[in-house]
Coordinates of C-alpha atoms (C1' of nucleotides) in Angstrom, one line a residue:
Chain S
X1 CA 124.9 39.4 81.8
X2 CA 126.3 38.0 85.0
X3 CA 127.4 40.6 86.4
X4 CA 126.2 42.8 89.3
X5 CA 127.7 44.6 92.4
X6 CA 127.8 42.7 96.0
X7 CA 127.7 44.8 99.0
X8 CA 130.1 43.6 101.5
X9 CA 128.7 42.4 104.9
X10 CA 128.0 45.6 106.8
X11 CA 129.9 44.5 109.6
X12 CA 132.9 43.2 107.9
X13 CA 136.4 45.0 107.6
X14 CA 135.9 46.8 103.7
X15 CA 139.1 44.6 102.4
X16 CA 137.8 44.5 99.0
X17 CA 137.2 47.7 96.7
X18 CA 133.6 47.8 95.1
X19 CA 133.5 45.7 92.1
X20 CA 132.7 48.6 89.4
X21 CA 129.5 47.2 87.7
X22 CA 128.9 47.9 84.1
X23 CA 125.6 47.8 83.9
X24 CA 124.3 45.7 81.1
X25 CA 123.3 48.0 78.6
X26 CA 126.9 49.3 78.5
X27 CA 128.3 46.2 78.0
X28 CA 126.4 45.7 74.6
X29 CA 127.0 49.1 73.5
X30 CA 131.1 48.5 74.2
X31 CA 131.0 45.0 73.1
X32 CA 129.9 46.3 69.5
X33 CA 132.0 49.6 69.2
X34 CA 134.8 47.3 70.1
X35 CA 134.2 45.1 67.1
X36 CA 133.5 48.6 65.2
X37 CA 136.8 50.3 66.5
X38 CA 138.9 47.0 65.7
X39 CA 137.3 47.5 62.4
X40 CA 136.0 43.3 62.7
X41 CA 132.9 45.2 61.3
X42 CA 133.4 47.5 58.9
X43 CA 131.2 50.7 58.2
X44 CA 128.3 49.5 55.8
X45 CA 128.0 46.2 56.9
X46 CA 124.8 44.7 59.0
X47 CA 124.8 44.7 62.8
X48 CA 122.0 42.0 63.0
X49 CA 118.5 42.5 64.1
X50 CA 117.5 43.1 67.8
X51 CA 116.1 40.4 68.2
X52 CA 119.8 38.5 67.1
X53 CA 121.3 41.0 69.4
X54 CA 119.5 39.7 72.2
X55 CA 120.1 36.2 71.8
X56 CA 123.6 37.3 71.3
X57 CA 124.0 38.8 74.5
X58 CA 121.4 36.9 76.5
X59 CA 119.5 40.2 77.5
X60 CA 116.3 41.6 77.4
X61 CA 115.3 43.7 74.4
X62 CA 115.0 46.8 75.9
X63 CA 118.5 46.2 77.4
X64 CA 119.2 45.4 74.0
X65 CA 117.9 48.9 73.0
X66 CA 119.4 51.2 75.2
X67 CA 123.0 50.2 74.5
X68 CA 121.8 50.4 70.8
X69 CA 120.5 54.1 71.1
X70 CA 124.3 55.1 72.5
X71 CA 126.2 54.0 69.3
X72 CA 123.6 55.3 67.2
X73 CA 123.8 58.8 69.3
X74 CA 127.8 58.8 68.3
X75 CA 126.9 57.8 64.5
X76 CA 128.8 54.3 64.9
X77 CA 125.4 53.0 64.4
X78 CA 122.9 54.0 61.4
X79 CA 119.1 52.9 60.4
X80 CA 118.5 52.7 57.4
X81 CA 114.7 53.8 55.9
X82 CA 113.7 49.9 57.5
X83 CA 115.4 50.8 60.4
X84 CA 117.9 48.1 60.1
X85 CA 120.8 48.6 61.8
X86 CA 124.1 49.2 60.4
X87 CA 127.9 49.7 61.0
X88 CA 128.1 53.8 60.3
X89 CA 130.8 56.2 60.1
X90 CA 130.3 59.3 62.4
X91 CA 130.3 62.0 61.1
X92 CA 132.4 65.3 61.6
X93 CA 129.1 67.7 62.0
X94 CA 127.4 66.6 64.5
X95 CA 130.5 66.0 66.7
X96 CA 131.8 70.0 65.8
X97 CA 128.0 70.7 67.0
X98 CA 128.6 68.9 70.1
X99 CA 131.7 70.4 70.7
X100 CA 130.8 73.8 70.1
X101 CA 127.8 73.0 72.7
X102 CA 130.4 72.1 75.0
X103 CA 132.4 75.2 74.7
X104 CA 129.7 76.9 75.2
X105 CA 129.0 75.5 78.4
X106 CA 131.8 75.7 79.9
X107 CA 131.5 79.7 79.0
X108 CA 135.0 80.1 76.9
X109 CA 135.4 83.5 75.6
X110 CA 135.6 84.9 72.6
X111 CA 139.1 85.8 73.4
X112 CA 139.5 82.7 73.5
X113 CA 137.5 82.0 70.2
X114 CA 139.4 84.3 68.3
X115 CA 142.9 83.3 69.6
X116 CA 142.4 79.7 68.7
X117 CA 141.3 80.5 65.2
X118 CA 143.5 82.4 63.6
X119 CA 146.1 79.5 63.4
X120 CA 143.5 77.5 62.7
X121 CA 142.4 79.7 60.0
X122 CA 146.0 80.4 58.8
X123 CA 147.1 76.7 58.5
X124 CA 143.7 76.3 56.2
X125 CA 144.2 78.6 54.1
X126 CA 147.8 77.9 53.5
X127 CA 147.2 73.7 52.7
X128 CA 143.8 75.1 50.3
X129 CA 146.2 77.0 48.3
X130 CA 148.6 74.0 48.0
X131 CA 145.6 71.6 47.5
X132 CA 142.7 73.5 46.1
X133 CA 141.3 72.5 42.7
X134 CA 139.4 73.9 39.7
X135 CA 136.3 71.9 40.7
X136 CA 136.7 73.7 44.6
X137 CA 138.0 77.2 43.5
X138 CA 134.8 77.0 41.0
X139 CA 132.6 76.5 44.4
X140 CA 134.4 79.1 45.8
X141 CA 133.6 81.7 43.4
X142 CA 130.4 81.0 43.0
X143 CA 130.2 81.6 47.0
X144 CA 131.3 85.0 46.4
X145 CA 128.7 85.6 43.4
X146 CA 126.1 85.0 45.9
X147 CA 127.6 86.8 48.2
X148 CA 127.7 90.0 46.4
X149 CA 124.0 89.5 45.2
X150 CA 123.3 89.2 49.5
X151 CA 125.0 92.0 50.5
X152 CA 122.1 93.6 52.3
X153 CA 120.9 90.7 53.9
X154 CA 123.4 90.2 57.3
X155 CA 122.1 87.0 58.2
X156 CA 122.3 85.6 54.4
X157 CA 126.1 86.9 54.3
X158 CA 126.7 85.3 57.5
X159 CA 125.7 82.1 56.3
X160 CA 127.5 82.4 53.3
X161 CA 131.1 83.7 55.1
X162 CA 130.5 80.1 56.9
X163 CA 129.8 78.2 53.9
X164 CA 133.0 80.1 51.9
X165 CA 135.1 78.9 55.5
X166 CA 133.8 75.3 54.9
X167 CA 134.2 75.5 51.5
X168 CA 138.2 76.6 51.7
X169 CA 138.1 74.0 54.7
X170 CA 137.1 71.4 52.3
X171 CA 140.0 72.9 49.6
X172 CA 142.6 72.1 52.3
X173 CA 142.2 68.3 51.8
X174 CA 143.0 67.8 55.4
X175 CA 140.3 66.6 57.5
X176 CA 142.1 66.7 60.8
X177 CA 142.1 70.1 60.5
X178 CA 138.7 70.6 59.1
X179 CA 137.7 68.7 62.3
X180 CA 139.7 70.5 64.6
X181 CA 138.6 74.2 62.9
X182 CA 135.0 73.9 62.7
X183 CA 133.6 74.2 65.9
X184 CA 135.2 77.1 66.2
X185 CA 133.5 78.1 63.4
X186 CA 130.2 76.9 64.5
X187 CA 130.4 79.7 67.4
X188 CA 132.1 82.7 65.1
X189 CA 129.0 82.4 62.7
X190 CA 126.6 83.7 64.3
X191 CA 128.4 86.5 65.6
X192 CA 129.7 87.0 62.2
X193 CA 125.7 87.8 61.5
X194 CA 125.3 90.1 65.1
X195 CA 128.4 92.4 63.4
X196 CA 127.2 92.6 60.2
X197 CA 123.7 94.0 61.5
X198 CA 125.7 96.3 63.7
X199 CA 128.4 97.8 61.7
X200 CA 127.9 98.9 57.9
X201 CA 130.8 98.4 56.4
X202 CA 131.2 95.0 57.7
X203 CA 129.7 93.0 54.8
X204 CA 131.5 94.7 51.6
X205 CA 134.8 94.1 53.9
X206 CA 134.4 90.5 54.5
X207 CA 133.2 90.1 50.6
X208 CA 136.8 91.6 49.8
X209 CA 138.5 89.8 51.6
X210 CA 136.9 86.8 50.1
X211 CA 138.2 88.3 46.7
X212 CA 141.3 88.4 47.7
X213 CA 141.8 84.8 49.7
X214 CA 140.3 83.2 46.5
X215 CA 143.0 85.1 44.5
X216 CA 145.3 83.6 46.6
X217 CA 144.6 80.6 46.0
X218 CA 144.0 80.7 42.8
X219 CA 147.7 81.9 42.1
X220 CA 148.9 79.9 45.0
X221 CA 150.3 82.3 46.6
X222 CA 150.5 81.4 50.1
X223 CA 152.0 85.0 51.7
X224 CA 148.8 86.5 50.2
X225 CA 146.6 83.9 51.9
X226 CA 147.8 84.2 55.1
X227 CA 147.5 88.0 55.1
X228 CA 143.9 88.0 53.8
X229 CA 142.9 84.5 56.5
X230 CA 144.4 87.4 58.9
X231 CA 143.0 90.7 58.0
X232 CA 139.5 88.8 57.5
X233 CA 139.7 87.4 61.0
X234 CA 141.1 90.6 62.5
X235 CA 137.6 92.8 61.0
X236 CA 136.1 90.0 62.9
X237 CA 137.5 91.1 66.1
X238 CA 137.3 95.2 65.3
X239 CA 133.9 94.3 63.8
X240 CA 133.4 93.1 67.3
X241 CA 134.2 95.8 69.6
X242 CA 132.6 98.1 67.3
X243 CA 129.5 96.6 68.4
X244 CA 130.3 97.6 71.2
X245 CA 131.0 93.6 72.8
X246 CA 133.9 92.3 75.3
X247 CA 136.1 90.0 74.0
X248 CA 137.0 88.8 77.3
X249 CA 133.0 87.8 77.7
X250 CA 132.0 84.2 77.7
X251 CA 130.3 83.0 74.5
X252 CA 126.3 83.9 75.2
X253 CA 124.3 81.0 75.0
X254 CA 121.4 82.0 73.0
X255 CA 123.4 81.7 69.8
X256 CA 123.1 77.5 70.0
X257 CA 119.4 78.1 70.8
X258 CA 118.9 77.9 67.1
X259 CA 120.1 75.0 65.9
Chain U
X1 CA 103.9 61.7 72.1
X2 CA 101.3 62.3 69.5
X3 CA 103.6 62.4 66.4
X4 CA 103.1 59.7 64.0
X5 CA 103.6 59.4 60.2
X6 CA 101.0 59.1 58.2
X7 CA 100.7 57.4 55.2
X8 CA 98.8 58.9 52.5
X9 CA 96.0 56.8 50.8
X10 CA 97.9 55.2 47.9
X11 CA 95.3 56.2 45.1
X12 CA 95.4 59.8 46.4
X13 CA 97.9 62.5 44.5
X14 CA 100.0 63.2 47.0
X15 CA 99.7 66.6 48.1
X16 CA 101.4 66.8 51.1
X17 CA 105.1 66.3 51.9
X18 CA 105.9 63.2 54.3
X19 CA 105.8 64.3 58.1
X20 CA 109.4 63.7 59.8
X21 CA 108.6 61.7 62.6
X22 CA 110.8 62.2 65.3
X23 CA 110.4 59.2 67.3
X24 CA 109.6 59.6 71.0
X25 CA 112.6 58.6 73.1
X26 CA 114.8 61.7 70.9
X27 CA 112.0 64.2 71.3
X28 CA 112.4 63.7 74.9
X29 CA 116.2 63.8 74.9
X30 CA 115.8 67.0 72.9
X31 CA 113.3 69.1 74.9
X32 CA 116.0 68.4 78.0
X33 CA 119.0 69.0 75.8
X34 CA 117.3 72.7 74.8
X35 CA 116.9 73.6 78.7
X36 CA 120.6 72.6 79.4
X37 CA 121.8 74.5 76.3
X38 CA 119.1 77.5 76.9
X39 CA 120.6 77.7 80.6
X40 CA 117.1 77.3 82.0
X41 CA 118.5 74.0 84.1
X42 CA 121.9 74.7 85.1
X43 CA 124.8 72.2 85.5
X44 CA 124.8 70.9 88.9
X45 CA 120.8 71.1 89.2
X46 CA 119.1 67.9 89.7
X47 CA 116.7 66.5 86.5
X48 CA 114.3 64.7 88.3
X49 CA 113.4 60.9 88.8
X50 CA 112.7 58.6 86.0
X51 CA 109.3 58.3 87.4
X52 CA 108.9 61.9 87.4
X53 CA 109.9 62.6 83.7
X54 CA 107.5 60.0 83.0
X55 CA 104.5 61.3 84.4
X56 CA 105.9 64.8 83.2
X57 CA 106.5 63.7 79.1
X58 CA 103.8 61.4 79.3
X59 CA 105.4 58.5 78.0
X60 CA 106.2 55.2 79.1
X61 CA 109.4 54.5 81.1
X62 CA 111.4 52.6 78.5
X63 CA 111.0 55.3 76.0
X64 CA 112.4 57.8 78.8
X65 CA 115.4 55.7 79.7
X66 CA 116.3 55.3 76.2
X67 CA 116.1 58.9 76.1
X68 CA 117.6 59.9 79.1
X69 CA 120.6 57.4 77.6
X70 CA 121.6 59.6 74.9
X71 CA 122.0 62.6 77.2
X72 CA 124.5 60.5 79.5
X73 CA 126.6 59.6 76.6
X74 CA 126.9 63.5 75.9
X75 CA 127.6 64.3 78.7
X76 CA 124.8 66.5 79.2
X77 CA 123.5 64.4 82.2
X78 CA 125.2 62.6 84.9
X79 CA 124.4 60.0 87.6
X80 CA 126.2 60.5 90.5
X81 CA 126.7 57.4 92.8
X82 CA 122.7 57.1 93.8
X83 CA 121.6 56.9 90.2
X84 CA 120.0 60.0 90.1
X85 CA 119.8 62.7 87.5
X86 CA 122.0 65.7 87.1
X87 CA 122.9 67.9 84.7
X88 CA 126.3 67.8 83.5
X89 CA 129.5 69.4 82.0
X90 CA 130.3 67.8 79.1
X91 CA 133.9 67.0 79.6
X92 CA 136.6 67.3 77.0
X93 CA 138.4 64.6 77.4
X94 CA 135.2 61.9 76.3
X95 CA 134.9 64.3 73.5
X96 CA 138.4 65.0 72.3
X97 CA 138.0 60.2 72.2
X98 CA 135.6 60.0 70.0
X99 CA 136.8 62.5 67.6
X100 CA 140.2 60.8 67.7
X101 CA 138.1 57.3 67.2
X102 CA 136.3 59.2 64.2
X103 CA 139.3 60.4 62.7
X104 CA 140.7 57.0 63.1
X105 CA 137.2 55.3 61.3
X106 CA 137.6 58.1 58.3
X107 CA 141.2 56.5 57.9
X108 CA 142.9 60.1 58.2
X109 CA 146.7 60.1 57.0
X110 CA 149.5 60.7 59.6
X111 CA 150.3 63.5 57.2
X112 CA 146.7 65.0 58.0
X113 CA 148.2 64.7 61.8
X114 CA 151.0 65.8 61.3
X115 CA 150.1 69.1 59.3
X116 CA 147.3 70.1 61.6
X117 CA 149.3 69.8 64.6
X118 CA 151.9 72.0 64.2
X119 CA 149.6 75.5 63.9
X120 CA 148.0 74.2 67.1
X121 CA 151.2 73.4 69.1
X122 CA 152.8 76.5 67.7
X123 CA 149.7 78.7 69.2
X124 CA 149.5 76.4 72.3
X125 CA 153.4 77.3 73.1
X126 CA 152.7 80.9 72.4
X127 CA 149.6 81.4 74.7
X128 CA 151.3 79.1 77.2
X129 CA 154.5 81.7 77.2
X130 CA 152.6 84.4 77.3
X131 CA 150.1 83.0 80.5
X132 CA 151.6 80.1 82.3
X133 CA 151.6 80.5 86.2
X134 CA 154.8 79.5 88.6
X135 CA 152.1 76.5 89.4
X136 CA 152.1 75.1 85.7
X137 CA 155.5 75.5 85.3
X138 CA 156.7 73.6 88.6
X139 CA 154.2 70.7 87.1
X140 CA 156.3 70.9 84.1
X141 CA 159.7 70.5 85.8
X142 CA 158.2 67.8 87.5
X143 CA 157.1 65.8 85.1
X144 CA 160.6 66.0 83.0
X145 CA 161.9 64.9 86.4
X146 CA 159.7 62.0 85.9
X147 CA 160.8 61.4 82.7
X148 CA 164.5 61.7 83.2
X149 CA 163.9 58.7 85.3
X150 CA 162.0 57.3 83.0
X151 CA 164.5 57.6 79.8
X152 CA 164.4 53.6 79.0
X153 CA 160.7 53.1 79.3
X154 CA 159.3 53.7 76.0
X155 CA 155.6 53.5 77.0
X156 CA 156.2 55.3 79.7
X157 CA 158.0 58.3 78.3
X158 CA 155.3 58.8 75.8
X159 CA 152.5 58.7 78.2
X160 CA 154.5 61.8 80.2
X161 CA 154.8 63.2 77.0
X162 CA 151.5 63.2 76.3
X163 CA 151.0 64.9 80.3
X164 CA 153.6 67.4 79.2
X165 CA 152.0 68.6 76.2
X166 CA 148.2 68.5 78.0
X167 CA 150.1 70.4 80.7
X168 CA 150.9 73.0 78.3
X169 CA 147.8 72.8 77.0
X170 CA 146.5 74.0 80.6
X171 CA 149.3 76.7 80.7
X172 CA 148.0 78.3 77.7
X173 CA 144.1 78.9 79.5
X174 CA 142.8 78.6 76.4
X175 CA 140.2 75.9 76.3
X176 CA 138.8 76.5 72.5
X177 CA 142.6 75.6 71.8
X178 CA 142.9 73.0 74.2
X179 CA 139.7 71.3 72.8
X180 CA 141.0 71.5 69.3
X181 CA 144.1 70.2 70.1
X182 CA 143.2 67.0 72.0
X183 CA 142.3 64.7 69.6
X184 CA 145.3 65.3 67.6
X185 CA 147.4 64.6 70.7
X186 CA 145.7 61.4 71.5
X187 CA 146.6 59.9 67.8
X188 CA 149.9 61.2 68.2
X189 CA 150.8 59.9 71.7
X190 CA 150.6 55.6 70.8
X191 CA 152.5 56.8 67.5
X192 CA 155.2 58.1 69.9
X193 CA 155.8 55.0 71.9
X194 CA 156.1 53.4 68.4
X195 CA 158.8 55.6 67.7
X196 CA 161.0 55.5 71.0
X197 CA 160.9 51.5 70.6
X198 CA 162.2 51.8 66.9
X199 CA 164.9 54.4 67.5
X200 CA 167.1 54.8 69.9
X201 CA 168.3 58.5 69.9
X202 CA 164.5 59.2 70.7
X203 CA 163.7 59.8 73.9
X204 CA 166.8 61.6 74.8
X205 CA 165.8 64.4 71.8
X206 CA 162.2 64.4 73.4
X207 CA 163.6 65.5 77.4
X208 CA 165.8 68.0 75.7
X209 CA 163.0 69.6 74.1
X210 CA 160.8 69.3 76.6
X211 CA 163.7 71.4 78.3
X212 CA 163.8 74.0 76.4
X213 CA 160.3 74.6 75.8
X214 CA 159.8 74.6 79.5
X215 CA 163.0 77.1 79.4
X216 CA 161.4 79.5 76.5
X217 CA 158.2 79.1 78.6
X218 CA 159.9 80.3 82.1
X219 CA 161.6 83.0 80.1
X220 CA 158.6 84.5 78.2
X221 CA 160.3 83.8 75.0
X222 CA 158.0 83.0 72.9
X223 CA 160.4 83.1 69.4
X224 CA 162.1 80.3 71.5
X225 CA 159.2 78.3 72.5
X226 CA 158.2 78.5 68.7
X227 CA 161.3 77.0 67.8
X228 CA 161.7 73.9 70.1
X229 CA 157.7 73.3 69.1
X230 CA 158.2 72.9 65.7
X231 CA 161.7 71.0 66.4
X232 CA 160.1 69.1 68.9
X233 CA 157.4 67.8 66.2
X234 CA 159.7 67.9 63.6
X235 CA 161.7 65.1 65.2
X236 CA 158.5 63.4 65.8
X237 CA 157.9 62.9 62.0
X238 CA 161.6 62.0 61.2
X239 CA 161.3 59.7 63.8
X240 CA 158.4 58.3 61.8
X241 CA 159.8 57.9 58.6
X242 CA 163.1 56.6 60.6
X243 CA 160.7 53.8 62.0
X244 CA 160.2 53.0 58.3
X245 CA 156.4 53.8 58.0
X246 CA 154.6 56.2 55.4
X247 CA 153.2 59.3 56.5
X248 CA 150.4 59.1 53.5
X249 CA 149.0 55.8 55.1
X250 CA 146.3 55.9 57.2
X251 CA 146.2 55.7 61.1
X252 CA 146.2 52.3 62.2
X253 CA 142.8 51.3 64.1
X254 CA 145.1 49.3 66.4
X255 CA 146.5 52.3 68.2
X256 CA 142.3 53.2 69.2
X257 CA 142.3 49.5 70.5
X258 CA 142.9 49.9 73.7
X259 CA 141.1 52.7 75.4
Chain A
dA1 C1' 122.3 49.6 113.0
dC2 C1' 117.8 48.3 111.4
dC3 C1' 113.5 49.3 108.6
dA4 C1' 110.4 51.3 105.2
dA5 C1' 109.9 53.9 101.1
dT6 C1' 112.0 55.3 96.7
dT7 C1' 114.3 54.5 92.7
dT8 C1' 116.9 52.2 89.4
dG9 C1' 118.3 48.1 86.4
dT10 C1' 116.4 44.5 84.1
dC11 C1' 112.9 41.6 82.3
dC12 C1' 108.4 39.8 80.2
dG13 C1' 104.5 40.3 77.3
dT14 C1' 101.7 42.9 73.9
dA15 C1' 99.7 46.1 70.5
dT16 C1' 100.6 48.8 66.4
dG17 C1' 102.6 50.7 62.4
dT18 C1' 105.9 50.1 58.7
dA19 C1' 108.9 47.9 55.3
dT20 C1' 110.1 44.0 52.4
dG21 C1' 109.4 40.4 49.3
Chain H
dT1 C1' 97.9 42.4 47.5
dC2 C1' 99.1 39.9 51.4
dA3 C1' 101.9 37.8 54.8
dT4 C1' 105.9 38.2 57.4
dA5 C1' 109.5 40.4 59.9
dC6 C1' 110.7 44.1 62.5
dA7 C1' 111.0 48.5 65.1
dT8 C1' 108.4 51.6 68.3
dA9 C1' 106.1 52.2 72.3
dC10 C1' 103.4 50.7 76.1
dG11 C1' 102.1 48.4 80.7
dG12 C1' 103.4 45.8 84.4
dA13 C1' 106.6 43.3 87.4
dC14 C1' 110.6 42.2 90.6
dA15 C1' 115.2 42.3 92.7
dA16 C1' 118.9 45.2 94.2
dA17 C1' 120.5 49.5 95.7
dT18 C1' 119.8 53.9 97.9
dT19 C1' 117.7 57.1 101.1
dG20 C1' 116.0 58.9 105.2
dG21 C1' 114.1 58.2 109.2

DNA sequence: ACCAATTTGTCCGTATGTATG
DNA sequence: TCATACATACGGACAAATTGG
């Protein structure tokens, strides 16, 4: 790679703006996801050993490597069991895990939180009981079998409210909202599980309302989805201040600790 | 690192299931990542020298550059102009790219756009009603200024829309929202200039709803600032199908192409 | 403004374990 | 089974840039 920064002569006027230097490593990593992006190599095919990459690009292997280790940090880039290196699509989990990280970070609320999903929640809801199928609407049922056999076990039915919310996510047939919903979703779990230790009533509540969404979409009715995506998410909140929490608190870390 | 695999003796039964090996280079990325998440290093604080982290993991530079490179491309560590190590804010903006770019890779339909953006635009407007300051909303009227002048410069006009609606996105202080939002607005925004260089009538409709959003926004009416939302995005997928194209096909990689 | 110490970016060479044919 | 190709990780090196006297 030929290219490095050149300090100006201390003494001389500054004329010029500093050349910004991509370092090398950079360059390889952009070089390939621009051929990725442009789709000139498409997900499933080779990228070529490192050793070809460095002949490629004329740099050292470990050069090589660390512009290697970025696309396969943003799933562009997968090893296979050899560790052969191919074109990958990213996928949407780890990027909702990074987001939801994020969020955390920069200490959003669960006002917030709660604000963003319910239209999130309602526009689900309302595409899963246009699109759901027999094969999904099976899932789903079988969700809330499990569910009901759980019902003493908070953190189980927390786990289980998420997987019914990916599931009905996955019924909606629309992955930009999937995408866009389940970070969220990532950060209401495990409060989901804090209320249901907390407040009694809050895991036969949330099992009803699962009832009832499911009926919904099993008759398609999308009135009745809405109300139930509503009412569920609305427990959430009560279920919330019942523990005795502030909405207007920042997310607390320790619930990305975990994962 | 001590962690290797090992294999078991090939006549043996196997007894024992196959150690994951995490390699060296991600089990240092991950024992920095859990004190940034845990809050036990806080944004802002300095990480230490390569030379330092070294001595600290025990491992040989190249394995902690290649880790320390993964961390970067999160955002979870900077380098500020000397090269050294801080820890950082994710921003939004890097992350809101690559979900675009991902959404983009999984060939999402512009009907998957379209469908998901309208619950977030429609809560963005409402939050932005209720909680924009006299500061956001002179921004706003600033940029339709901008884009009165602007009226025959297609590429331009969509690249203040796009300002516009991130501005509103900053009126409604709600960053959960704001997150989810973004990568639907950066797929949307090349689509845009698409449109205004097909069809005429386009960018005029665009300033007058930008107008009236701005106007529902100064009034606190939200009913209002539903309405010109969903207008505003309604004439965004008539002008679509106007420009001839298919909302079930895919988004074009080409519109990715040149970020 | 100069100098010395630090630190990063990049490179070279090598040893070892694993996967594939 | 064995040979080969390849990835992982290590140690050492040097030039350029930055820092702090």
């Amino acid at each position: 790679m030929e290219s490095r920064t050149a300090r100006p002569p201390s003494g001389a006027p500054s004329r010029f703006r500093r050349v910004a230097a991509t370092p090398a490593y950079r360059q390889v990593a952009e070089a390939i996801e621009r051929e990725i992006i442009a789709g000139r190599i498409r997900p499933g095919e080779p990228i070529g050993t490192e050793a070809q990459l460095v002949s490629q690009f004329g740099v050292n292997r470990s050069t090589v490597r660390e512009g290697i280790r970025l696309l396969e940090h943003s799933g562009l880039v997968r090893r296979d069991s050899s560790r052969r290196l191919w074109v990958g699509l990213p996928h949407y989990g780890r990027l909702a895990l990074r987001m939801s990280r994020a969020l955390v970070l920069h200490e959003v609320t669960f006002r917030e939180l709660y604000e963003a999903s319910l239209p999130m929640q309602l526009a689900t809801v309302e595409a899963a009981v246009e699109r759901a199928t027999p094969e999904t609407i099976a899932q789903l049922e079988e969700n809330i079998a499990r569910t009901e056999r759980a019902l003493g076990d908070p953190s189980e039915v927390a786990k289980l409210d998420a997987e019914f919310h990916g599931l009905v996510g996955k019924a909606s047939r629309n992955r930009v909202l999937q995408l866009a919903r389940e970070p969220s979703e990532l950060l209401v779990m495990p409060t989901t599980e804090m209320i249901l230790k907390r407040v009694k009533e809050g895991a036969p509540r949330l099992l009803h309302a699962h009832r009832m969404y499911v009926d919904a979409i099993r008759r398609r009715d999308k009135q009745a989805g809405r109300l139930w995506a509503r009412r569920h998410l609305e427990d959430w909140r009560k279920g919330f201040e019942r523990a005795g929490k502030d909405l207007d608190q920042p997310i607390d870390r320790i619930y990305l600790e975990s994962t």
